[in-house]
Amino acid sequence: MKDVTILAIETSCDETSVAVVRNGREVLANSISTQIPLHELYGGVVPEIASRMHVEKINLVIEDALQTAGMTFDDIDVVGVTYGPGLVGALLVGVVAAKAIAFAKNKPLVGVHHIEGHISANYIEHLDLEPPFLCLVVSGGHTNLVYVEDYTNYEIMGRTRDDAAGEAYDKVARAIGLTYPGGPKIDKLAKEGNKDAIKFPRAMKDSGYDFSFSGVKSAVLNHINGAKMKGEEINVADIAASFQASVVDVLVEKAMQLAKKKNIDKIALAGGVSANQGLRSAMEAACQKEGKKLYYPGLKLCTDNAAMIGCAAYYEYLKGTRADMTLNAVPNLPLGKK
Ligand code: KG4
Ligand code: ZN
C-alpha cells in the first residue's frame, strides 16, 4: 500500500501543536508550542488568551513541523485536525487552518475527536498494540473507562460524574499553593510525603464504573481550612501523597474490576494524568498481579500533542472518514460508536 503522510493539527486547549505522521505510527515531526507560562499567571487556562495565542503561533508551528519533517505541503497526503471536544475559540483556529490547507492544496480533510487522539497516542510507541483493549482516559477535561473495540469504535463504560481527574489535581494543587498545571507538581511532591498520613475518601461504591472526584477535592479543602482554623501548619507533601493515593486507588480498582469482568487482557492509559508516576506504578503492579498487559504513552505523548491526532486521523482516513469545508468546532463532541 502507498504511504499515507498526514499533517495533523491540535489546538483544543493550551497547546498549539502540529505533527507530520506517516502511516499512523511513524512520527516525522511533533512540534508543540505551549502556552502554559502565560496561563500560569491566572491559575488556569483563560479561553480568550488561548485562542489569541493559537492565532499567533499556528503558522509558525506548521512551518516548524514541515521543516523538521523535511517536507512541503506537496508531500502531504491528508490533513487531520482536532474538531472537538475543547474550547471553541481554540479549536476553531486549528479547524480553520486545516481547512485552508486542505482547500488550497486539494487534500482530503479528516476531523478527529480529541480523546480518540489521546487513546491513539498509545499506538505510536507500542507497535504491537492493536484493539480490542480497555483504555483509562484521564485528562484535564475527561475521566473515562473506554472499551476500544477497534481503531475507530469506542464504547464508554465509565465516566466521571463531576470533576475530571486532572481537574481535581489542578484544584487541589492550587489550594496548596502550586501553580497551574498542578498535576505534575503534586506527582513530584507526593514522592516526599506519606500517603497514609491523611485518610481522604475513595468514591468506590454505588457508582458502578463511574468516577467522582469532587468528594476527595472537598475533603482536601476541608483538611486545609480545618488546620488553618486550629493554627496548625499543613504538610503539603503529605496532602499531595494522600490525595494522589485516593485518586489512584479508585482509578486502578475500577479499571481492574472492569478488565476482569469483561475478560480484557490489555489495558492502556491515556491523557495528561497518564504521565502520573503514582498511577503508572500502581497500574503496573495491579496488571502484573492479574496477568494483564499494560500500555501507556511516553511522557511527551501523554499531554496534548498533534502526533496523537495524526495517528487517529490515519485510522479514520483508512475507514473512509472525510470532512468537507463545512467542518466546524464542536466543543462537546461525544465519543462513541459511529
Ligand atoms: O490531556 P491533557 O494535556 O489536556 C486535556 O485534554 O485536558 O491533560 C492535562 C491535565 C492537567 O490537568 C494536568 O494537571 C494533568 O493533565 N497532568 C498530570 C500530570 N501531568 C499532567 N496529572 C497528574 N500527574 C501528572 N504527572
Ligand atoms: Zn487532551
Tab-separated table of N, CA and C and ligand atoms in Angstrom, residues 10 12-13 85 114-115 118 139-142 271-272 302-305 308, ligand 2:
chain	number	residue	atom	x	y	z
A	10	GLU	N	-3.501	20.278	16.300
A	10	GLU	CA	-4.202	20.175	17.590
A	10	GLU	C	-4.143	21.542	18.285
A	12	SER	N	-6.914	22.281	20.820
A	12	SER	CA	-8.169	22.256	21.589
A	12	SER	C	-8.091	22.984	22.924
A	13	CYS	N	-6.863	23.161	23.459
A	13	CYS	CA	-6.759	23.801	24.777
A	13	CYS	C	-5.595	24.795	24.799
A	85	PRO	N	-13.658	17.389	21.565
A	85	PRO	CA	-14.148	18.499	22.379
A	85	PRO	C	-13.007	19.429	22.788
A	114	HIS	N	-10.710	14.604	20.049
A	114	HIS	CA	-9.518	14.782	20.874
A	114	HIS	C	-9.184	13.533	21.723
A	115	ILE	N	-10.209	12.914	22.280
A	115	ILE	CA	-9.968	11.740	23.140
A	115	ILE	C	-9.536	10.540	22.302
A	118	HIS	N	-5.952	10.998	22.154
A	118	HIS	CA	-5.232	10.568	23.368
A	118	HIS	C	-5.087	9.037	23.399
A	139	SER	N	-7.636	12.915	31.777
A	139	SER	CA	-7.033	14.174	31.339
A	139	SER	C	-7.593	15.315	32.169
A	140	GLY	N	-7.324	16.545	31.722
A	140	GLY	CA	-7.817	17.710	32.444
A	140	GLY	C	-9.333	17.845	32.316
A	141	GLY	N	-9.892	17.329	31.221
A	141	GLY	CA	-11.315	17.503	30.977
A	141	GLY	C	-12.101	16.199	31.013
A	142	HIS	N	-11.419	15.057	31.050
A	142	HIS	CA	-12.112	13.767	30.919
A	142	HIS	C	-11.573	12.703	31.852
A	271	GLY	N	-4.105	10.341	28.139
A	271	GLY	CA	-4.421	11.679	28.655
A	271	GLY	C	-3.340	12.173	29.602
A	272	GLY	N	-3.404	13.464	29.934
A	272	GLY	CA	-2.356	14.112	30.724
A	272	GLY	C	-2.025	13.394	32.030
A	302	CYS	N	1.664	11.930	26.370
A	302	CYS	CA	0.533	11.859	27.315
A	302	CYS	C	-0.291	13.140	27.254
A	303	THR	N	0.400	14.279	27.313
A	303	THR	CA	-0.323	15.558	27.287
A	303	THR	C	-0.594	15.951	25.824
A	304	ASP	N	-1.325	17.055	25.632
A	304	ASP	CA	-1.804	17.383	24.289
A	304	ASP	C	-0.668	17.544	23.269
A	305	ASN	N	-0.832	16.899	22.136
A	305	ASN	CA	0.152	16.967	21.046
A	305	ASN	C	-0.541	16.559	19.758
A	308	MET	N	-0.523	12.425	18.194
A	308	MET	CA	-1.620	11.501	18.517
A	308	MET	C	-2.824	11.753	17.606
B	2	ZN	ZN	-6.022	16.451	25.999
